[in-house]
């Protein structure tokens, strides 16, 4: 019965007419002078969740800002891959060149430890930069709701850090 109440207008009998049956269907929305479409309503997001800053932005601006975010993260990932490759190459070269003829001395162990930490340190620093870039660019994208913005930033951070950690 409640559904009839939503889709009908009261008849001559007032609210009782909704249940008795003489209620009329809701009018259709006129398009070009002809009633074609029935009015349909959906629940709006909570006012505190609406991203008012981005209301009314164009589709072109939405696409350009999303593309800028993706390009920036790809550039940072490529920089990370190159940096880790160079550090790993130099680490292995240093380990091979500095190997003592007999036994292990203290200097060799220290240099081995330091050169082994270079790629891991580079990955850690790039992960921090990726998180900051994902947040900075994600906030500048066009999002209709705050929830959508938080989801996009989380997605960018997750994908970037997984790809960077896969190195």
PDB file of C-alpha atoms in Angstrom:
ATOM      1  CA  UNK A   1       0.000   0.000   0.000  1.00  0.00           C
ATOM      2  CA  UNK A   2       2.854   2.374   0.720  1.00  0.00           C
ATOM      3  CA  UNK A   3       4.081   1.975  -2.842  1.00  0.00           C
ATOM      4  CA  UNK A   4       0.674   3.028  -4.214  1.00  0.00           C
ATOM      5  CA  UNK A   5       0.892   6.117  -2.044  1.00  0.00           C
ATOM      6  CA  UNK A   6       4.204   7.129  -3.674  1.00  0.00           C
ATOM      7  CA  UNK A   7       3.032   6.616  -7.254  1.00  0.00           C
ATOM      8  CA  UNK A   8      -0.485   8.082  -6.930  1.00  0.00           C
ATOM      9  CA  UNK A   9      -1.974  11.482  -6.199  1.00  0.00           C
ATOM     10  CA  UNK A  10      -4.903  11.679  -3.778  1.00  0.00           C
ATOM     11  CA  UNK A  11      -8.362  11.754  -5.356  1.00  0.00           C
ATOM     12  CA  UNK A  12     -11.495  13.514  -4.139  1.00  0.00           C
ATOM     13  CA  UNK A  13     -11.553  11.524  -0.904  1.00  0.00           C
ATOM     14  CA  UNK A  14      -8.261  12.935   0.399  1.00  0.00           C
ATOM     15  CA  UNK A  15      -5.763  10.537   1.912  1.00  0.00           C
ATOM     16  CA  UNK A  16      -8.443   7.862   2.178  1.00  0.00           C
ATOM     17  CA  UNK A  17      -8.632   7.810  -1.624  1.00  0.00           C
ATOM     18  CA  UNK A  18      -5.061   6.483  -1.785  1.00  0.00           C
ATOM     19  CA  UNK A  19      -6.234   3.277  -0.186  1.00  0.00           C
ATOM     20  CA  UNK A  20      -9.777   3.163  -1.618  1.00  0.00           C
ATOM     21  CA  UNK A  21      -8.737   3.328  -5.256  1.00  0.00           C
ATOM     22  CA  UNK A  22      -9.925   6.624  -6.782  1.00  0.00           C
ATOM     23  CA  UNK A  23      -6.403   8.113  -6.713  1.00  0.00           C
ATOM     24  CA  UNK A  24      -4.917   9.217 -10.035  1.00  0.00           C
ATOM     25  CA  UNK A  25      -1.464   8.204 -11.346  1.00  0.00           C
ATOM     26  CA  UNK A  26       1.239  10.840 -11.094  1.00  0.00           C
ATOM     27  CA  UNK A  27       1.442  13.135 -14.137  1.00  0.00           C
ATOM     28  CA  UNK A  28       4.134  12.475 -16.710  1.00  0.00           C
ATOM     29  CA  UNK A  29       6.954  14.936 -17.300  1.00  0.00           C
ATOM     30  CA  UNK A  30       6.207  16.947 -20.469  1.00  0.00           C
ATOM     31  CA  UNK A  31       8.828  16.941 -23.236  1.00  0.00           C
ATOM     32  CA  UNK A  32       8.043  19.247 -26.142  1.00  0.00           C
ATOM     33  CA  UNK A  33       4.489  19.714 -24.903  1.00  0.00           C
ATOM     34  CA  UNK A  34       3.789  15.946 -24.768  1.00  0.00           C
ATOM     35  CA  UNK A  35       3.741  14.001 -21.501  1.00  0.00           C
ATOM     36  CA  UNK A  36       6.291  11.261 -22.215  1.00  0.00           C
ATOM     37  CA  UNK A  37       8.298  10.470 -19.123  1.00  0.00           C
ATOM     38  CA  UNK A  38       7.105   9.723 -15.641  1.00  0.00           C
ATOM     39  CA  UNK A  39       9.018  11.636 -12.975  1.00  0.00           C
ATOM     40  CA  UNK A  40      11.538   9.344 -11.262  1.00  0.00           C
ATOM     41  CA  UNK A  41      13.410  10.271  -8.129  1.00  0.00           C
ATOM     42  CA  UNK A  42      16.528   8.728  -6.622  1.00  0.00           C
ATOM     43  CA  UNK A  43      18.147   9.336  -3.271  1.00  0.00           C
ATOM     44  CA  UNK A  44      20.799  12.060  -3.334  1.00  0.00           C
ATOM     45  CA  UNK A  45      24.126  11.659  -1.517  1.00  0.00           C
ATOM     46  CA  UNK A  46      24.403  13.133   1.956  1.00  0.00           C
ATOM     47  CA  UNK A  47      25.166  16.881   1.787  1.00  0.00           C
ATOM     48  CA  UNK A  48      28.376  16.391   3.760  1.00  0.00           C
ATOM     49  CA  UNK A  49      29.596  13.804   1.229  1.00  0.00           C
ATOM     50  CA  UNK A  50      29.096  16.012  -1.840  1.00  0.00           C
ATOM     51  CA  UNK A  51      32.326  17.489  -3.122  1.00  0.00           C
ATOM     52  CA  UNK A  52      31.028  21.034  -3.663  1.00  0.00           C
ATOM     53  CA  UNK A  53      34.395  22.227  -4.951  1.00  0.00           C
ATOM     54  CA  UNK A  54      34.053  20.014  -8.040  1.00  0.00           C
ATOM     55  CA  UNK A  55      30.354  20.570  -8.715  1.00  0.00           C
ATOM     56  CA  UNK A  56      29.782  21.799 -12.253  1.00  0.00           C
ATOM     57  CA  UNK A  57      33.143  20.775 -13.701  1.00  0.00           C
ATOM     58  CA  UNK A  58      33.229  19.729 -17.343  1.00  0.00           C
ATOM     59  CA  UNK A  59      33.893  16.221 -18.642  1.00  0.00           C
ATOM     60  CA  UNK A  60      37.021  17.459 -20.430  1.00  0.00           C
ATOM     61  CA  UNK A  61      38.440  18.797 -17.170  1.00  0.00           C
ATOM     62  CA  UNK A  62      37.604  15.486 -15.469  1.00  0.00           C
ATOM     63  CA  UNK A  63      39.450  13.504 -18.161  1.00  0.00           C
ATOM     64  CA  UNK A  64      42.463  15.836 -18.247  1.00  0.00           C
ATOM     65  CA  UNK A  65      42.940  15.777 -14.469  1.00  0.00           C
ATOM     66  CA  UNK A  66      42.622  11.984 -14.313  1.00  0.00           C
ATOM     67  CA  UNK A  67      45.129  11.645 -17.177  1.00  0.00           C
ATOM     68  CA  UNK A  68      47.558  14.006 -15.392  1.00  0.00           C
ATOM     69  CA  UNK A  69      47.362  11.836 -12.259  1.00  0.00           C
ATOM     70  CA  UNK A  70      47.999   8.619 -14.172  1.00  0.00           C
ATOM     71  CA  UNK A  71      50.889  10.112 -16.181  1.00  0.00           C
ATOM     72  CA  UNK A  72      52.534  11.519 -13.042  1.00  0.00           C
ATOM     73  CA  UNK A  73      52.352   8.154 -11.262  1.00  0.00           C
ATOM     74  CA  UNK A  74      53.707   6.326 -14.335  1.00  0.00           C
ATOM     75  CA  UNK A  75      56.630   8.767 -14.545  1.00  0.00           C
ATOM     76  CA  UNK A  76      57.400   8.236 -10.853  1.00  0.00           C
ATOM     77  CA  UNK A  77      57.217   4.446 -11.298  1.00  0.00           C
ATOM     78  CA  UNK A  78      59.529   4.549 -14.315  1.00  0.00           C
ATOM     79  CA  UNK A  79      61.942   6.723 -12.333  1.00  0.00           C
ATOM     80  CA  UNK A  80      61.769   4.184  -9.534  1.00  0.00           C
ATOM     81  CA  UNK A  81      62.493   1.285 -11.877  1.00  0.00           C
ATOM     82  CA  UNK A  82      65.492   3.084 -13.388  1.00  0.00           C
ATOM     83  CA  UNK A  83      66.830   4.127  -9.971  1.00  0.00           C
ATOM     84  CA  UNK A  84      66.523   0.614  -8.525  1.00  0.00           C
ATOM     85  CA  UNK A  85      68.134  -0.885 -11.640  1.00  0.00           C
ATOM     86  CA  UNK A  86      71.119   1.510 -11.407  1.00  0.00           C
ATOM     87  CA  UNK A  87      71.550   0.948  -7.672  1.00  0.00           C
ATOM     88  CA  UNK A  88      71.324  -2.827  -8.053  1.00  0.00           C
ATOM     89  CA  UNK A  89      73.821  -2.810 -10.919  1.00  0.00           C
ATOM     90  CA  UNK A  90      76.282  -0.637  -9.000  1.00  0.00           C
ATOM     91  CA  UNK A  91      75.756  -2.726  -5.870  1.00  0.00           C
ATOM     92  CA  UNK A  92      76.613  -5.943  -7.687  1.00  0.00           C
ATOM     93  CA  UNK A  93      79.559  -4.345  -9.443  1.00  0.00           C
ATOM     94  CA  UNK A  94      80.893  -3.009  -6.136  1.00  0.00           C
ATOM     95  CA  UNK A  95      80.461  -6.369  -4.456  1.00  0.00           C
ATOM     96  CA  UNK A  96      82.365  -8.168  -7.216  1.00  0.00           C
ATOM     97  CA  UNK A  97      85.171  -5.592  -7.401  1.00  0.00           C
ATOM     98  CA  UNK A  98      85.693  -5.205  -3.667  1.00  0.00           C
ATOM     99  CA  UNK A  99      85.766  -8.897  -2.762  1.00  0.00           C
ATOM    100  CA  UNK A 100      88.910  -9.725  -0.793  1.00  0.00           C
ATOM    101  CA  UNK A 101      91.112 -12.596  -1.926  1.00  0.00           C
ATOM    102  CA  UNK A 102      91.049 -14.473   1.368  1.00  0.00           C
ATOM    103  CA  UNK A 103      88.326 -14.310   4.042  1.00  0.00           C
ATOM    104  CA  UNK A 104      86.081 -11.403   4.949  1.00  0.00           C
ATOM    105  CA  UNK A 105      87.440  -8.192   6.337  1.00  0.00           C
ATOM    106  CA  UNK A 106      85.458  -5.501   8.138  1.00  0.00           C
ATOM    107  CA  UNK A 107      85.552  -2.952   5.289  1.00  0.00           C
ATOM    108  CA  UNK A 108      84.153  -5.467   2.806  1.00  0.00           C
ATOM    109  CA  UNK A 109      81.262  -6.432   5.098  1.00  0.00           C
ATOM    110  CA  UNK A 110      80.379  -2.759   5.707  1.00  0.00           C
ATOM    111  CA  UNK A 111      80.503  -1.927   1.988  1.00  0.00           C
ATOM    112  CA  UNK A 112      78.489  -5.056   1.186  1.00  0.00           C
ATOM    113  CA  UNK A 113      75.824  -4.054   3.712  1.00  0.00           C
ATOM    114  CA  UNK A 114      75.638  -0.453   2.489  1.00  0.00           C
ATOM    115  CA  UNK A 115      75.437  -1.357  -1.184  1.00  0.00           C
ATOM    116  CA  UNK A 116      72.762  -3.950  -0.440  1.00  0.00           C
ATOM    117  CA  UNK A 117      70.646  -1.335   1.308  1.00  0.00           C
ATOM    118  CA  UNK A 118      70.703   1.129  -1.617  1.00  0.00           C
ATOM    119  CA  UNK A 119      67.932  -0.526  -3.717  1.00  0.00           C
ATOM    120  CA  UNK A 120      65.713  -1.098  -0.668  1.00  0.00           C
ATOM    121  CA  UNK A 121      66.177   2.504   0.443  1.00  0.00           C
ATOM    122  CA  UNK A 122      65.340   3.738  -3.048  1.00  0.00           C
ATOM    123  CA  UNK A 123      62.125   1.689  -3.080  1.00  0.00           C
ATOM    124  CA  UNK A 124      61.135   3.055   0.336  1.00  0.00           C
ATOM    125  CA  UNK A 125      61.760   6.667  -0.687  1.00  0.00           C
ATOM    126  CA  UNK A 126      59.866   6.204  -3.951  1.00  0.00           C
ATOM    127  CA  UNK A 127      56.943   4.618  -2.052  1.00  0.00           C
ATOM    128  CA  UNK A 128      56.700   7.734   0.109  1.00  0.00           C
ATOM    129  CA  UNK A 129      56.862   9.952  -2.980  1.00  0.00           C
ATOM    130  CA  UNK A 130      54.198   7.830  -4.696  1.00  0.00           C
ATOM    131  CA  UNK A 131      51.881   8.170  -1.696  1.00  0.00           C
ATOM    132  CA  UNK A 132      52.340  11.940  -1.621  1.00  0.00           C
ATOM    133  CA  UNK A 133      51.855  12.237  -5.394  1.00  0.00           C
ATOM    134  CA  UNK A 134      48.760  10.021  -5.346  1.00  0.00           C
ATOM    135  CA  UNK A 135      47.204  12.141  -2.602  1.00  0.00           C
ATOM    136  CA  UNK A 136      48.206  15.474  -4.196  1.00  0.00           C
ATOM    137  CA  UNK A 137      47.007  14.586  -7.694  1.00  0.00           C
ATOM    138  CA  UNK A 138      43.970  12.662  -6.417  1.00  0.00           C
ATOM    139  CA  UNK A 139      42.738  15.704  -4.508  1.00  0.00           C
ATOM    140  CA  UNK A 140      43.037  17.809  -7.662  1.00  0.00           C
ATOM    141  CA  UNK A 141      40.963  15.414  -9.765  1.00  0.00           C
ATOM    142  CA  UNK A 142      37.253  15.981 -10.265  1.00  0.00           C
ATOM    143  CA  UNK A 143      35.192  13.841  -7.857  1.00  0.00           C
ATOM    144  CA  UNK A 144      31.471  14.155  -7.210  1.00  0.00           C
ATOM    145  CA  UNK A 145      31.695  12.910  -3.625  1.00  0.00           C
ATOM    146  CA  UNK A 146      34.283  12.831  -0.870  1.00  0.00           C
ATOM    147  CA  UNK A 147      33.870   9.055  -0.718  1.00  0.00           C
ATOM    148  CA  UNK A 148      34.747   8.781  -4.422  1.00  0.00           C
ATOM    149  CA  UNK A 149      37.804  10.973  -3.870  1.00  0.00           C
ATOM    150  CA  UNK A 150      39.025   8.836  -0.969  1.00  0.00           C
ATOM    151  CA  UNK A 151      38.452   5.650  -2.975  1.00  0.00           C
ATOM    152  CA  UNK A 152      40.406   6.998  -5.965  1.00  0.00           C
ATOM    153  CA  UNK A 153      43.338   8.107  -3.807  1.00  0.00           C
ATOM    154  CA  UNK A 154      43.412   4.742  -2.037  1.00  0.00           C
ATOM    155  CA  UNK A 155      43.339   2.913  -5.377  1.00  0.00           C
ATOM    156  CA  UNK A 156      46.206   5.007  -6.792  1.00  0.00           C
ATOM    157  CA  UNK A 157      48.319   4.478  -3.663  1.00  0.00           C
ATOM    158  CA  UNK A 158      47.706   0.735  -3.616  1.00  0.00           C
ATOM    159  CA  UNK A 159      48.471   0.129  -7.287  1.00  0.00           C
ATOM    160  CA  UNK A 160      51.552   2.364  -7.267  1.00  0.00           C
ATOM    161  CA  UNK A 161      53.023   0.807  -4.125  1.00  0.00           C
ATOM    162  CA  UNK A 162      52.360  -2.769  -5.307  1.00  0.00           C
ATOM    163  CA  UNK A 163      53.984  -2.070  -8.665  1.00  0.00           C
ATOM    164  CA  UNK A 164      56.911  -0.334  -7.008  1.00  0.00           C
ATOM    165  CA  UNK A 165      57.332  -3.156  -4.483  1.00  0.00           C
ATOM    166  CA  UNK A 166      57.315  -5.698  -7.318  1.00  0.00           C
ATOM    167  CA  UNK A 167      60.643  -4.294  -8.490  1.00  0.00           C
TER     168      UNK A 167
END
